[in-house]
Short mmCIF file of C-alpha atoms and ligand atoms in Angstrom, two decimals:
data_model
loop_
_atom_site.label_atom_id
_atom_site.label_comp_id
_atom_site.label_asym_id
_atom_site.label_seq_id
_atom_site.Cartn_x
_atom_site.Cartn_y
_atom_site.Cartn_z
CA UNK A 29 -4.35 18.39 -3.82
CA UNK A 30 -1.59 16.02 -5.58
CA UNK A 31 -0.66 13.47 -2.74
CA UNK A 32 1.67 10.60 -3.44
CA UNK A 33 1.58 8.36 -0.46
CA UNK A 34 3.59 5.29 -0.97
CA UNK A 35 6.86 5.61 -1.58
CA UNK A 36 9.53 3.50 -0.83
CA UNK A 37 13.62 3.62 0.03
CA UNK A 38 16.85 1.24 -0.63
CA UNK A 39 16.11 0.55 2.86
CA UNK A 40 13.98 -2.25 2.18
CA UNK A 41 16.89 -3.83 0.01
CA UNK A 42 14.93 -3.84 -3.47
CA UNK A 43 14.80 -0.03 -4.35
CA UNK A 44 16.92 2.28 -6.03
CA UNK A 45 17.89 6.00 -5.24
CA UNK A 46 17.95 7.99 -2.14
CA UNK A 47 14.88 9.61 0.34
CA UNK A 48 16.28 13.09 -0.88
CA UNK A 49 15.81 12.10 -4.53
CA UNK A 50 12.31 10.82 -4.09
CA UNK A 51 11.18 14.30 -2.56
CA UNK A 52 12.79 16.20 -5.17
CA UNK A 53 11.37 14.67 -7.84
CA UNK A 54 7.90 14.90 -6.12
CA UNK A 55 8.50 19.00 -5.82
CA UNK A 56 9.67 18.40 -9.52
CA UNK A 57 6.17 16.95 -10.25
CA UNK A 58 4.08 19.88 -8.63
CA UNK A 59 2.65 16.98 -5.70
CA UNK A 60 1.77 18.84 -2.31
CA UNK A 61 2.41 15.98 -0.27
CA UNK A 62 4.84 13.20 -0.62
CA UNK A 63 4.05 10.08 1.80
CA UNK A 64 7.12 7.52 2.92
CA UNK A 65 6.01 4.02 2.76
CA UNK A 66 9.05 1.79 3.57
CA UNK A 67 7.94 -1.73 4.20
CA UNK A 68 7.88 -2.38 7.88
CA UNK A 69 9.95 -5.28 9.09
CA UNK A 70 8.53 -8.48 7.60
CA UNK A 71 9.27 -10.62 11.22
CA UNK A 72 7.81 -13.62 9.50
CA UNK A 73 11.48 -13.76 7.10
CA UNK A 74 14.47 -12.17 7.71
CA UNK A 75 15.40 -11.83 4.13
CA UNK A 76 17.59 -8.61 3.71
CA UNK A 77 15.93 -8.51 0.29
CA UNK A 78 12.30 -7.79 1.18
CA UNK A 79 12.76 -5.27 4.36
CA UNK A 80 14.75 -3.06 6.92
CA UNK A 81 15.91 -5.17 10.01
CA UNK A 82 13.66 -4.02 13.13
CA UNK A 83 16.65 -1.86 14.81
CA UNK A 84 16.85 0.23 11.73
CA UNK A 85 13.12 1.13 11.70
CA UNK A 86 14.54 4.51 14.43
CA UNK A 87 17.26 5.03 11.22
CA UNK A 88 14.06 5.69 8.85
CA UNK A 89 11.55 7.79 10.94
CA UNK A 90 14.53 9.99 11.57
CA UNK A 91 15.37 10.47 7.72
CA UNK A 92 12.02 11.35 7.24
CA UNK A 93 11.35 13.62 9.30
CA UNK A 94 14.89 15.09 8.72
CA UNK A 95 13.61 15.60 5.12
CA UNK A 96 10.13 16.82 6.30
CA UNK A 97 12.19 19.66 8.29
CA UNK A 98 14.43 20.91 5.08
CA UNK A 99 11.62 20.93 2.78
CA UNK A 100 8.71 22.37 4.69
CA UNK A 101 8.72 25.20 2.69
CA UNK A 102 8.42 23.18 -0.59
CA UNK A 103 6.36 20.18 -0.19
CA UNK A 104 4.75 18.41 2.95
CA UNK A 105 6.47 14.95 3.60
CA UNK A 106 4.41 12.78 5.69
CA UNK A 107 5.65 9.75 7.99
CA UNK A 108 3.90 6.61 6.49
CA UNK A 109 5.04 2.72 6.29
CA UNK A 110 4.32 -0.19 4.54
CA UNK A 111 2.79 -3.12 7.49
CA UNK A 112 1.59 -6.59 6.57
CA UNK A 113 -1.12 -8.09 7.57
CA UNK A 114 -0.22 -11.54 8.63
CA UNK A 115 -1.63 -13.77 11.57
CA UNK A 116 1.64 -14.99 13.08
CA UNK A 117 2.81 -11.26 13.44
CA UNK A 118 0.01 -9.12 14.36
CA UNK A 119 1.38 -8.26 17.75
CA UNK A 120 4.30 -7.80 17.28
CA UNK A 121 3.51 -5.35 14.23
CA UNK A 122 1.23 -3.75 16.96
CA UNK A 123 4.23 -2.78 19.04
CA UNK A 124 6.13 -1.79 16.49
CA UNK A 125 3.79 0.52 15.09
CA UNK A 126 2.80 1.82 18.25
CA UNK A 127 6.80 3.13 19.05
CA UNK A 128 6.48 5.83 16.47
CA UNK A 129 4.17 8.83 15.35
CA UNK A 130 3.43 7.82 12.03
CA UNK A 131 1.26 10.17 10.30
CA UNK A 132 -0.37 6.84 8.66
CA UNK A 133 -0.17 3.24 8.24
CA UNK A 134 -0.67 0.81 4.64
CA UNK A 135 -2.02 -2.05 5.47
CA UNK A 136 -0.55 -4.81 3.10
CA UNK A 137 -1.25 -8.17 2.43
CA UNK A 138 2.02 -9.94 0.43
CA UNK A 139 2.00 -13.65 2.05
CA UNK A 140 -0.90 -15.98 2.48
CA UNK A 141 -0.28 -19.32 4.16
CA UNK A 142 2.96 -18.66 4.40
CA UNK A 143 3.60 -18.14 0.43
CA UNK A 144 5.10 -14.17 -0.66
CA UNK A 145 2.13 -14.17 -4.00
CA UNK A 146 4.07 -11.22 -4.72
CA UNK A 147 7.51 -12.00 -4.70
CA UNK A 148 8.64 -13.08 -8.53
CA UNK A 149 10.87 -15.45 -7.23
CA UNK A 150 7.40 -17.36 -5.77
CA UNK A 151 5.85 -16.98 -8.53
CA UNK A 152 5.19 -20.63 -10.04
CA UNK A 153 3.13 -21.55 -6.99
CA UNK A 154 0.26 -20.36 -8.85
CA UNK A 155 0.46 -22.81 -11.24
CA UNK A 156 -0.24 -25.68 -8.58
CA UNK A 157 -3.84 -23.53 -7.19
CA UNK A 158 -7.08 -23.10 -7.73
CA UNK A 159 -7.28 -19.34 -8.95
CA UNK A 160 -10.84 -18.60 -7.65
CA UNK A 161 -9.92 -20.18 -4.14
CA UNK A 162 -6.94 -18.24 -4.22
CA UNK A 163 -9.07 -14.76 -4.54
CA UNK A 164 -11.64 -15.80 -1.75
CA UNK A 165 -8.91 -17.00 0.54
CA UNK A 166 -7.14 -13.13 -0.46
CA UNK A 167 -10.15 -11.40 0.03
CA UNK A 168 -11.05 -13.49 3.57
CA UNK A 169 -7.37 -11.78 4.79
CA UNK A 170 -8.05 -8.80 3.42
CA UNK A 171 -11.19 -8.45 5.58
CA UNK A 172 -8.86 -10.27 8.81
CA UNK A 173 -6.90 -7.22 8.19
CA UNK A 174 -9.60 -4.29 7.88
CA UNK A 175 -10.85 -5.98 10.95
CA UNK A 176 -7.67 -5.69 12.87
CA UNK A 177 -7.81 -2.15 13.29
CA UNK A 178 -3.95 -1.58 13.10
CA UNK A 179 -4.40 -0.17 9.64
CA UNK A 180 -5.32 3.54 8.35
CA UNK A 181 -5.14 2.77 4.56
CA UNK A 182 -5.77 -0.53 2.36
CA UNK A 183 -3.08 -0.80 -0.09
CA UNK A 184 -3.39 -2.19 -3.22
CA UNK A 185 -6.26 -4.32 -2.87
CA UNK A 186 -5.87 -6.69 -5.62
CA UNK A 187 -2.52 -7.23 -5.68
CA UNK A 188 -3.06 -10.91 -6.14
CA UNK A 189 -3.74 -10.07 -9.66
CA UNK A 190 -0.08 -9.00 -9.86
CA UNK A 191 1.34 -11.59 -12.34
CA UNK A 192 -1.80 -11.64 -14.77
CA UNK A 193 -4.08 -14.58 -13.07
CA UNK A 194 -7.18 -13.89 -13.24
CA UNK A 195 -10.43 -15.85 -11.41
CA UNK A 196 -12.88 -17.39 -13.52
CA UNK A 197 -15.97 -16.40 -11.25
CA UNK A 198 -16.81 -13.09 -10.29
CA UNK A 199 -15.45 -11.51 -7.16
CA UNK A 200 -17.96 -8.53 -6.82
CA UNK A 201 -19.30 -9.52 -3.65
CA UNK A 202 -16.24 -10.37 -2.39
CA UNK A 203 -15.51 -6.92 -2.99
CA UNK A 204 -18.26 -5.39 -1.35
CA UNK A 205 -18.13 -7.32 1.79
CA UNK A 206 -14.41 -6.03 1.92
CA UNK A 207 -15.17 -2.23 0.89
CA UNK A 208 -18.05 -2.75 4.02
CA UNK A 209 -15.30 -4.02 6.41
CA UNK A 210 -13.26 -0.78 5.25
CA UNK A 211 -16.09 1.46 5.73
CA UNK A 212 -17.12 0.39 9.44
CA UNK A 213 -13.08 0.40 10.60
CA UNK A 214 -13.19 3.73 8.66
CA UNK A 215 -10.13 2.45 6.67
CA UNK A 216 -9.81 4.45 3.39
CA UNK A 217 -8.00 2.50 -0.20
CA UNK A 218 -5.10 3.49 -1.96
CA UNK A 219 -5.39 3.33 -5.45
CA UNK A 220 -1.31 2.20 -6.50
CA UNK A 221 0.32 2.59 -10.17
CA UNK A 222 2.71 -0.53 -9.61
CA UNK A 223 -0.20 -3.10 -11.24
CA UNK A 224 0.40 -1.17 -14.51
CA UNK A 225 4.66 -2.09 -14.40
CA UNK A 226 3.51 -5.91 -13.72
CA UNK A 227 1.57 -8.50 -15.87
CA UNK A 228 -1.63 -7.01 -14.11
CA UNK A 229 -0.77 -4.18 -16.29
CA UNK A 230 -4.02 -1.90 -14.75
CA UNK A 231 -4.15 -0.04 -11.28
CA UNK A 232 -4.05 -1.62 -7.92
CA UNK A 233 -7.53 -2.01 -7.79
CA UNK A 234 -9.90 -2.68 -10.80
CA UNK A 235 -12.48 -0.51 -11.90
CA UNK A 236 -14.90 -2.39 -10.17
CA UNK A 237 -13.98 -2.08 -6.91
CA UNK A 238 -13.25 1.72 -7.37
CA UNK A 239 -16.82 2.33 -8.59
CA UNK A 240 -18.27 0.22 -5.71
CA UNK A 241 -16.14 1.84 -2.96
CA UNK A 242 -17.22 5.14 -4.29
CA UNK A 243 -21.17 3.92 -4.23
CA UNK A 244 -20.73 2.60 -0.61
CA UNK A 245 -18.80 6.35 0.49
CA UNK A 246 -15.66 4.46 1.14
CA UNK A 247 -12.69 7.36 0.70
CA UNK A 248 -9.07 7.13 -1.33
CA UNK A 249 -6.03 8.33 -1.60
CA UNK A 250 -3.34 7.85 -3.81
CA UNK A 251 0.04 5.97 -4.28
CA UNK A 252 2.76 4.97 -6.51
CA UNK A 253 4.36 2.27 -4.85
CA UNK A 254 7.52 3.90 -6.41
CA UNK A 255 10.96 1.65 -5.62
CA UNK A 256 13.12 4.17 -7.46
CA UNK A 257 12.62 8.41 -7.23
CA UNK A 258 11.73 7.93 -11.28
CA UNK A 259 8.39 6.31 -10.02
CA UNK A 260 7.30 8.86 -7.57
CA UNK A 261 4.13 10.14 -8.85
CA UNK A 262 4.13 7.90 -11.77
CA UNK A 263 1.07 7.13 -13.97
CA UNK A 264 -1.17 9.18 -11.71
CA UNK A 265 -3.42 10.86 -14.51
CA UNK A 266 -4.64 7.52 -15.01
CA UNK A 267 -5.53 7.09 -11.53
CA UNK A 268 -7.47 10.34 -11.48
CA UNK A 269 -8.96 9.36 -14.08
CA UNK A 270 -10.38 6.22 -12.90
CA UNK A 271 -11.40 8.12 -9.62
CA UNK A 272 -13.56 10.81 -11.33
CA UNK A 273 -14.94 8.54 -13.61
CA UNK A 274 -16.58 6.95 -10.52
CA UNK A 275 -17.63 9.91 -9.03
CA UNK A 276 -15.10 10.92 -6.43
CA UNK A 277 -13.53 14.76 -5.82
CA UNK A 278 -12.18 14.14 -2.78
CA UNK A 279 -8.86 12.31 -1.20
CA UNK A 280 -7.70 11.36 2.06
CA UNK A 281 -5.25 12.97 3.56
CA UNK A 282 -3.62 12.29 6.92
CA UNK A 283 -1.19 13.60 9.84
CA UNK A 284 -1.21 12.12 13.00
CA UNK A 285 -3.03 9.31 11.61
CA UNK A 286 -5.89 11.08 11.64
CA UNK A 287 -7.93 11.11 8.24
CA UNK A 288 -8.49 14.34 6.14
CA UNK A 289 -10.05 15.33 2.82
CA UNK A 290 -8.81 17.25 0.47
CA UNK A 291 -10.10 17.90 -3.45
CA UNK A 292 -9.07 15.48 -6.21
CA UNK A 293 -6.69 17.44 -8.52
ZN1 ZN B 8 8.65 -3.30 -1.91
FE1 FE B 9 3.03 -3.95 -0.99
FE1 FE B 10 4.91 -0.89 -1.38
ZN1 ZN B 11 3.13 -2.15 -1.75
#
């Protein structure tokens, strides 16, 4: 089963290409199931940049499940999205998850104390912190939002790696108190491409934590964090690779938000 589960749209205001594209060039790659992943609503910045504006959230359930209707025959597009994890917004993303049938739901988290790590335009800030506080205090939120039980799938799970800083002490046990969070919400991982178009330049996450999730039975599934239809399905033989080379044959799948398993490719 060849599942691509995070995909975004120009929507969100920083991708290229149209919903159409991205499907066709996901039949184009042989995939069997091609997840939408827009980025829910932000709420905690209105930036036209970064997201959709809350009214248009109806606009993109109905495009894709317009698309899943004229392509049934071909490929299997599911009804994801993108939500952040932050404090000031959990109920609010609560509600707004909670208005549609979304086969699944990322859970992301892009801002910590009110700073977007992952924006490039933010990205001197890290020059003025501690590196190794900045991983525990990612990891602690990362936990917050396992915890918060709004989420189906943790998506990229280091991306505080994203620009190429690194922690000086090892974060191994950070990681397994994390991958035991996911395992008692029964959250699955994605493992993402996009770390491998940044500095990070590996998968979204590290070896490590893909060899530990599979030795504490926590499952996977798959995404390219594509912001253009060129992207969908992008680098994914290296992700396989990484998956079998911890031990895993199986995926997550999902409809309804309900969890499935399918064979790795
Ligand atoms: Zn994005
Ligand atoms: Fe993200
Ligand atoms: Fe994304
Ligand atoms: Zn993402």
């Amino acid at each position: 089963m060849k599942v691509d589960y995070h995909v975004h749209t120009s929507m969100c205001g920083h991708a290229t290409g149209t919903m159409e594209e991205s499907v066709l060039a996901a039949i184009e790659l042989g995939l069997d199931e091609v997840g939408f992943a827009d980025h829910l609503p932000f709420l905690y910045t209105d930036d036209p940049t970064l997201s959709m504006k809350p009214e248009e959230l109806s606009i993109y359930v109905e495009q894709v499940l317009t698309l899943k209707e004229i392509y049934e025959d071909r490929i299997t597009v599911r009804l994801g999205i993108e939500a952040d994890y932050y404090y000031e917004t959990v109920d609010r993303v609560a509600k707004m998850l909670e208005a549609h049938s979304f086969d699944y739901v990322l859970g992301s988290v892009h801002i910590l104390s009110g700073w977007l790590f992952d924006d490039p335009r933010e990205v001197h800030r890290y020059d003025t912190l501690d590196i190794d506080e900045l991983y525990h205090h990612y990891y602690d939120v990362e936990r917050e939002l396992a915890r918060s039980g709004l989420f189906d799938v943790l998506s990229h799970p280091d991306l505080v790696k994203k620009f190429g800083h690194r922690p000086a002490a090892d974060m191994g046990s950070e990681v397994e108190s994390l991958l035991r969070e996911l395992s008692d919400t029964g959250m699955c991982f994605e493992v993402n491409t996009a770390g491998l178009r940044w500095p990070a330049g590996e998968i979204y996450p590290a070896k490590q934590f893909i060899d530990a999730a599979h030795r504490l039975g926590v499952p996977v599934t798959m995404g390219s964090d594509a912001h253009s239809p060129g992207d969908v399905g992008r680098d994914f033989d290296i992700s396989l690779a990484a998956l079998k080379s911890a031990g895993y044959d199986e995926l997550a799948t999902f409809e309804d938000r309900v969890m499935g398993r399918a064979p790795l490719p």
